[in-house]
Short mmCIF file of C-alpha atoms in Angstrom, two decimals:
data_model
loop_
_atom_site.label_atom_id
_atom_site.label_comp_id
_atom_site.label_asym_id
_atom_site.label_seq_id
_atom_site.Cartn_x
_atom_site.Cartn_y
_atom_site.Cartn_z
CA UNK M 1 85.76 -60.63 -88.32
CA UNK M 2 83.71 -62.30 -85.60
CA UNK M 3 80.84 -64.35 -86.90
CA UNK M 4 77.39 -63.11 -85.88
CA UNK M 5 75.92 -64.92 -82.94
CA UNK M 6 73.13 -67.31 -83.91
CA UNK M 7 69.63 -66.08 -83.15
CA UNK M 8 67.33 -67.80 -80.70
CA UNK M 9 64.12 -69.09 -82.32
CA UNK M 10 62.00 -66.33 -80.78
CA UNK M 11 64.52 -63.69 -81.88
CA UNK M 12 64.44 -65.00 -85.43
CA UNK M 13 60.64 -64.62 -85.51
CA UNK M 14 60.95 -60.99 -84.43
CA UNK M 15 63.51 -60.31 -87.17
CA UNK M 16 61.27 -61.95 -89.75
CA UNK M 17 58.32 -59.86 -88.57
CA UNK M 18 60.32 -56.67 -89.07
CA UNK M 19 61.40 -57.79 -92.53
CA UNK M 20 57.79 -58.59 -93.44
CA UNK M 21 56.72 -55.15 -92.18
CA UNK M 22 59.35 -53.44 -94.32
CA UNK M 23 58.12 -55.44 -97.30
CA UNK M 24 54.53 -54.43 -96.64
CA UNK M 25 53.52 -58.05 -95.99
CA UNK M 26 51.31 -57.45 -92.99
CA UNK M 27 49.67 -60.89 -93.04
CA UNK M 28 53.13 -62.48 -92.84
CA UNK M 29 54.12 -60.04 -90.13
CA UNK M 30 51.02 -60.99 -88.14
CA UNK M 31 51.81 -64.65 -88.52
CA UNK M 32 55.38 -64.23 -87.30
CA UNK M 33 54.33 -62.13 -84.30
CA UNK M 34 51.54 -64.54 -83.40
CA UNK M 35 54.06 -67.37 -83.44
CA UNK M 36 56.51 -65.22 -81.47
CA UNK M 37 53.92 -64.51 -78.78
CA UNK M 38 53.12 -68.21 -78.50
CA UNK M 39 56.75 -69.18 -77.75
CA UNK M 40 56.20 -68.40 -74.07
CA UNK M 41 59.11 -65.96 -73.91
CA UNK M 42 57.99 -62.54 -72.66
CA UNK M 43 57.75 -59.82 -75.30
CA UNK M 44 59.79 -56.65 -74.87
CA UNK M 45 58.36 -53.19 -75.59
CA UNK M 46 59.40 -53.22 -79.25
CA UNK M 47 57.90 -56.66 -79.78
CA UNK M 48 54.64 -55.57 -78.15
CA UNK M 49 54.55 -52.71 -80.64
CA UNK M 50 55.17 -55.13 -83.50
CA UNK M 51 52.34 -57.39 -82.36
CA UNK M 52 49.96 -54.47 -82.15
CA UNK M 53 51.05 -52.97 -85.48
CA UNK M 54 50.64 -56.26 -87.33
CA UNK M 55 47.05 -56.81 -86.28
CA UNK M 56 46.16 -53.13 -86.49
CA UNK M 57 47.24 -52.81 -90.12
CA UNK M 58 44.89 -55.62 -91.13
CA UNK M 59 41.95 -54.59 -88.97
CA UNK M 60 42.24 -50.97 -90.17
CA UNK M 61 41.98 -52.13 -93.78
CA UNK M 62 38.93 -54.24 -92.96
CA UNK M 63 37.19 -51.37 -91.18
CA UNK M 64 37.91 -49.03 -94.06
CA UNK M 65 36.48 -51.55 -96.53
CA UNK M 66 33.33 -51.93 -94.43
CA UNK M 67 32.84 -48.18 -94.41
CA UNK M 68 33.06 -48.20 -98.21
CA UNK M 69 30.48 -50.98 -98.33
CA UNK M 70 28.12 -48.96 -96.13
CA UNK M 71 28.34 -46.08 -98.59
CA UNK M 72 27.79 -48.48 -101.50
CA UNK M 73 24.72 -49.99 -99.84
CA UNK M 74 23.22 -46.56 -99.25
CA UNK M 75 23.92 -45.32 -102.77
CA UNK M 76 22.52 -48.42 -104.44
CA UNK M 77 19.44 -48.48 -102.23
CA UNK M 78 18.77 -44.82 -102.96
CA UNK M 79 19.13 -45.48 -106.67
CA UNK M 80 16.67 -48.37 -106.44
CA UNK M 81 19.27 -51.02 -107.33
CA UNK M 82 18.12 -53.62 -104.83
CA UNK M 83 20.23 -56.47 -106.18
CA UNK M 84 23.45 -54.47 -106.04
CA UNK M 85 22.59 -53.19 -102.58
CA UNK M 86 21.96 -56.76 -101.45
CA UNK M 87 25.27 -57.90 -102.94
CA UNK M 88 27.12 -55.10 -101.19
CA UNK M 89 25.38 -56.02 -97.94
CA UNK M 90 26.43 -59.65 -98.32
CA UNK M 91 30.03 -58.71 -99.03
CA UNK M 92 30.07 -56.29 -96.11
CA UNK M 93 28.83 -59.08 -93.84
CA UNK M 94 31.66 -61.26 -95.10
CA UNK M 95 34.17 -58.56 -94.19
CA UNK M 96 32.54 -58.28 -90.79
CA UNK M 97 33.08 -61.99 -90.31
CA UNK M 98 36.77 -61.59 -91.10
CA UNK M 99 36.98 -58.80 -88.54
CA UNK M 100 35.34 -60.92 -85.87
CA UNK M 101 37.70 -63.81 -86.64
CA UNK M 102 40.75 -61.55 -86.49
CA UNK M 103 39.71 -60.00 -83.16
CA UNK M 104 39.01 -63.43 -81.69
CA UNK M 105 42.42 -64.68 -82.84
CA UNK M 106 44.22 -61.80 -81.11
CA UNK M 107 42.23 -62.33 -77.92
CA UNK M 108 43.43 -65.94 -77.85
CA UNK M 109 47.00 -64.69 -78.24
CA UNK M 110 46.58 -62.06 -75.53
CA UNK M 111 45.03 -64.17 -72.77
CA UNK M 112 48.22 -66.14 -71.90
CA UNK M 113 50.31 -62.98 -72.32
CA UNK M 114 48.13 -61.16 -69.79
CA UNK M 115 48.31 -64.07 -67.37
CA UNK M 116 52.13 -64.01 -67.36
CA UNK M 117 52.73 -60.28 -67.82
CA UNK M 118 54.64 -58.20 -65.31
CA UNK M 119 52.80 -55.48 -63.42
CA UNK M 120 52.71 -52.05 -65.01
CA UNK M 121 53.25 -51.29 -68.67
CA UNK M 122 53.07 -54.85 -70.10
CA UNK M 123 49.78 -55.64 -68.33
CA UNK M 124 48.25 -52.26 -69.22
CA UNK M 125 49.35 -52.63 -72.83
CA UNK M 126 47.79 -56.07 -73.25
CA UNK M 127 44.54 -55.19 -71.44
CA UNK M 128 44.19 -52.06 -73.55
CA UNK M 129 44.76 -54.07 -76.71
CA UNK M 130 42.18 -56.62 -75.62
CA UNK M 131 39.64 -53.88 -74.94
CA UNK M 132 40.34 -52.18 -78.27
CA UNK M 133 39.56 -55.35 -80.20
CA UNK M 134 36.34 -55.85 -78.28
CA UNK M 135 35.52 -52.28 -79.29
CA UNK M 136 36.21 -52.99 -82.95
CA UNK M 137 33.72 -55.86 -82.82
CA UNK M 138 31.17 -53.70 -80.99
CA UNK M 139 31.58 -50.95 -83.60
CA UNK M 140 31.23 -53.41 -86.49
CA UNK M 141 28.52 -51.81 -88.67
CA UNK M 142 27.88 -55.08 -90.51
CA UNK M 143 26.99 -57.05 -87.40
CA UNK M 144 23.28 -57.35 -86.63
CA UNK M 145 23.65 -59.50 -83.53
CA UNK M 146 23.29 -58.34 -79.95
CA UNK M 147 26.34 -56.47 -78.75
CA UNK M 148 25.61 -56.08 -75.05
CA UNK M 149 28.04 -58.84 -74.13
CA UNK M 150 30.81 -57.38 -76.28
CA UNK M 151 30.25 -53.93 -74.80
CA UNK M 152 30.46 -55.26 -71.25
CA UNK M 153 33.62 -57.25 -72.04
CA UNK M 154 35.13 -54.16 -73.64
CA UNK M 155 34.28 -51.93 -70.71
CA UNK M 156 35.61 -54.50 -68.24
CA UNK M 157 38.96 -54.73 -70.03
CA UNK M 158 39.31 -50.95 -70.21
CA UNK M 159 38.46 -50.55 -66.52
CA UNK M 160 40.97 -53.26 -65.55
CA UNK M 161 43.64 -51.53 -67.64
CA UNK M 162 42.84 -48.13 -66.11
CA UNK M 163 43.11 -49.55 -62.59
CA UNK M 164 46.47 -51.14 -63.40
CA UNK M 165 47.71 -47.92 -64.97
CA UNK M 166 46.58 -45.89 -61.97
CA UNK M 167 48.66 -48.13 -59.70
CA UNK M 168 51.84 -48.43 -61.73
CA UNK M 169 52.13 -45.79 -64.48
CA UNK M 170 52.73 -42.05 -64.28
CA UNK M 171 50.01 -39.78 -65.66
CA UNK M 172 52.48 -38.81 -68.41
CA UNK M 173 53.21 -42.36 -69.54
CA UNK M 174 52.38 -42.74 -73.26
CA UNK M 175 50.61 -46.07 -72.77
CA UNK M 176 48.44 -44.64 -69.99
CA UNK M 177 47.56 -41.62 -72.14
CA UNK M 178 46.75 -43.86 -75.10
CA UNK M 179 44.53 -45.97 -72.87
CA UNK M 180 42.58 -42.92 -71.68
CA UNK M 181 42.23 -41.73 -75.27
CA UNK M 182 40.77 -45.04 -76.43
CA UNK M 183 38.50 -45.46 -73.44
CA UNK M 184 37.09 -41.99 -74.11
CA UNK M 185 36.48 -42.99 -77.74
CA UNK M 186 34.65 -46.08 -76.48
CA UNK M 187 32.47 -43.93 -74.20
CA UNK M 188 31.67 -41.55 -77.04
CA UNK M 189 31.12 -43.92 -79.95
CA UNK M 190 29.85 -47.11 -78.33
CA UNK M 191 28.23 -45.99 -75.07
CA UNK M 192 27.10 -42.70 -76.66
CA UNK M 193 28.03 -40.86 -73.47
CA UNK M 194 29.71 -37.69 -74.70
CA UNK M 195 29.88 -36.03 -71.29
CA UNK M 196 31.70 -39.03 -69.81
CA UNK M 197 34.08 -39.14 -72.79
CA UNK M 198 34.94 -35.48 -72.28
CA UNK M 199 35.57 -36.07 -68.58
CA UNK M 200 37.85 -39.07 -69.22
CA UNK M 201 39.89 -37.37 -71.93
CA UNK M 202 40.16 -34.00 -70.23
CA UNK M 203 41.11 -35.52 -66.87
CA UNK M 204 43.93 -37.48 -68.51
CA UNK M 205 45.09 -34.48 -70.50
CA UNK M 206 45.06 -32.09 -67.55
CA UNK M 207 46.84 -34.58 -65.31
CA UNK M 208 49.61 -35.07 -67.83
CA UNK M 209 50.09 -31.38 -68.61
CA UNK M 210 50.17 -30.44 -64.92
CA UNK M 211 52.69 -33.19 -64.17
CA UNK M 212 54.88 -32.07 -67.06
CA UNK M 213 55.07 -28.46 -65.90
CA UNK M 214 58.72 -27.67 -65.28
CA UNK M 215 59.88 -30.99 -66.73
CA UNK M 216 62.60 -31.25 -69.43
CA UNK M 217 61.62 -30.95 -73.07
CA UNK M 218 62.31 -34.65 -73.58
CA UNK M 219 59.49 -35.54 -71.18
CA UNK M 220 57.09 -33.31 -73.11
CA UNK M 221 58.01 -34.92 -76.41
CA UNK M 222 57.30 -38.43 -75.13
CA UNK M 223 53.73 -37.48 -74.21
CA UNK M 224 53.00 -34.75 -76.78
CA UNK M 225 51.32 -36.84 -79.47
CA UNK M 226 48.71 -38.37 -77.16
CA UNK M 227 48.06 -35.12 -75.29
CA UNK M 228 47.38 -33.22 -78.52
CA UNK M 229 44.88 -35.88 -79.61
CA UNK M 230 43.16 -35.83 -76.24
CA UNK M 231 42.92 -32.06 -76.55
CA UNK M 232 41.49 -32.29 -80.07
CA UNK M 233 38.83 -34.79 -79.03
CA UNK M 234 37.80 -32.75 -75.98
CA UNK M 235 37.34 -29.64 -78.15
CA UNK M 236 35.38 -31.56 -80.79
CA UNK M 237 33.14 -33.33 -78.29
CA UNK M 238 32.41 -30.13 -76.35
CA UNK M 239 31.32 -28.45 -79.56
CA UNK M 240 29.16 -31.48 -80.39
CA UNK M 241 27.58 -31.42 -76.92
CA UNK M 242 26.94 -27.67 -77.10
CA UNK M 243 25.24 -28.03 -80.49
CA UNK M 244 23.02 -30.83 -79.19
CA UNK M 245 22.05 -28.78 -76.14
CA UNK M 246 21.39 -25.76 -78.32
CA UNK M 247 19.06 -27.78 -80.52
CA UNK M 248 17.21 -28.98 -77.43
CA UNK M 249 16.94 -25.41 -76.19
CA UNK M 250 15.60 -24.16 -79.51
CA UNK M 251 13.04 -26.96 -79.57
CA UNK M 252 11.95 -26.02 -76.05
CA UNK M 253 11.58 -22.36 -77.06
CA UNK M 254 9.49 -23.30 -80.09
CA UNK M 255 7.24 -25.31 -77.83
CA UNK M 256 7.03 -22.34 -75.46
CA UNK M 257 6.07 -20.11 -78.38
CA UNK M 258 3.28 -22.49 -79.36
CA UNK M 259 1.82 -22.55 -75.87
CA UNK M 260 2.19 -18.76 -75.46
CA UNK M 261 -0.46 -18.23 -78.15
CA UNK M 262 -3.02 -20.55 -76.60
CA UNK M 263 -6.08 -19.02 -74.87
CA UNK M 264 -4.79 -20.19 -71.48
CA UNK M 265 -1.58 -18.20 -71.93
CA UNK M 266 -2.92 -15.14 -73.73
CA UNK M 267 -1.73 -12.83 -70.97
CA UNK M 268 1.72 -14.33 -70.81
CA UNK M 269 4.63 -11.95 -71.46
CA UNK M 270 6.63 -12.28 -74.69
CA UNK M 271 9.55 -14.63 -74.49
CA UNK M 272 12.18 -11.90 -74.63
CA UNK M 273 10.60 -10.36 -71.52
CA UNK M 274 10.70 -13.64 -69.67
CA UNK M 275 14.49 -13.69 -69.70
CA UNK M 276 14.73 -16.79 -71.87
CA UNK M 277 18.35 -17.15 -72.96
CA UNK M 278 19.45 -18.65 -76.21
CA UNK M 279 22.71 -19.66 -74.61
CA UNK M 280 22.16 -23.26 -73.65
CA UNK M 281 25.53 -24.28 -72.28
CA UNK M 282 28.25 -22.30 -70.60
CA UNK M 283 31.65 -22.05 -72.21
CA UNK M 284 34.11 -24.61 -70.81
CA UNK M 285 36.59 -23.29 -68.24
CA UNK M 286 40.01 -22.24 -69.53
CA UNK M 287 42.13 -25.37 -69.96
CA UNK M 288 45.85 -25.93 -69.95
CA UNK M 289 46.84 -26.45 -73.56
CA UNK M 290 49.81 -28.43 -74.77
CA UNK M 291 50.12 -26.16 -77.76
CA UNK M 292 50.42 -23.11 -75.50
CA UNK M 293 53.11 -24.78 -73.39
CA UNK M 294 55.16 -26.67 -75.94
CA UNK M 295 55.59 -26.07 -79.62
CA UNK M 296 58.14 -28.72 -80.59
CA UNK M 297 56.98 -31.66 -82.73
CA UNK M 298 56.30 -34.96 -81.05
CA UNK M 299 59.02 -37.58 -81.32
CA UNK M 300 58.12 -40.60 -83.38
CA UNK M 301 58.76 -44.03 -81.92
CA UNK M 302 60.36 -45.46 -85.05
CA UNK M 303 57.96 -45.57 -87.98
CA UNK M 304 55.15 -47.08 -85.95
CA UNK M 305 52.63 -45.49 -83.63
CA UNK M 306 51.02 -48.77 -82.69
CA UNK M 307 51.69 -48.47 -78.97
CA UNK M 308 49.31 -45.51 -78.82
CA UNK M 309 47.43 -46.20 -81.99
CA UNK M 310 47.38 -42.43 -82.30
CA UNK M 311 46.73 -40.50 -85.46
CA UNK M 312 44.14 -42.86 -86.86
CA UNK M 313 41.50 -40.91 -88.69
CA UNK M 314 38.27 -42.76 -89.38
CA UNK M 315 36.15 -40.92 -91.93
CA UNK M 316 32.95 -42.62 -90.81
CA UNK M 317 33.43 -41.61 -87.21
CA UNK M 318 33.46 -37.79 -87.34
CA UNK M 319 37.25 -37.53 -87.51
CA UNK M 320 37.60 -38.93 -84.02
CA UNK M 321 41.20 -39.60 -83.14
CA UNK M 322 41.80 -42.85 -81.34
CA UNK M 323 44.72 -44.25 -79.56
CA UNK M 324 44.75 -49.12 -80.75
#
């Protein structure tokens, strides 16, 4: 039997990272992939996924722990246990510091990768990853500092990635769809601009579905996971926007009722005769739905979904699906 060819140093690091992942040793996996990225040899698509998955596993755990601490702080404060609430606050701040350190570490890894990356998917992938980790810092509930700078850096990285994707990636490309999904989440959760988030997500979803019309089933499967999540977010955000507009409309009608009974408006007609409608927002136009076009399950890319970061459910963020 032929002896196995010896591995190059950078190849050995990738193998070790996969072994660490299989063993559930995400800190070790992160360390191997960080060292792999710093070798100067360009990462292939699988290695980019490994890098993303390693950091994402750790940051997801930190964010989940901070959400638990927020609940603990609220419960203890409500119960009047000031000391325990203060202790939980201090520990939450410590976790927030770890998150900031982790995000900063990945940014240092990404900067030289971005500088040397080829046009297209590699550049979009790294810019998206950089933006996502700015977003995690901006969303950090334990940080009391000013976040305007982080938000601007995050937005700038997303915009740069979107421009690169628009030039070099098809509307059906999974990385481009994941980018649009995460940018929409940023618009909704950080910028608090639900209308813009709906526009971003729905534009990406419609563009992909229209481009896939008449394409082979394989093409649908590559994009299905991200399209479904874009569709879910659009539906959820439209409902949220409609409810907010309805509340505003009801408040306006109550105010109108109050003024209608004043002496100055004694002769005013009743509201139902004035044609006041309780319908605040029109129903969204019929949209192309992935579920109505394609019923087959999405194909998994191995056991990881780190390229899209799809399927992440964050209980503290209204079940928003995000793409790191």
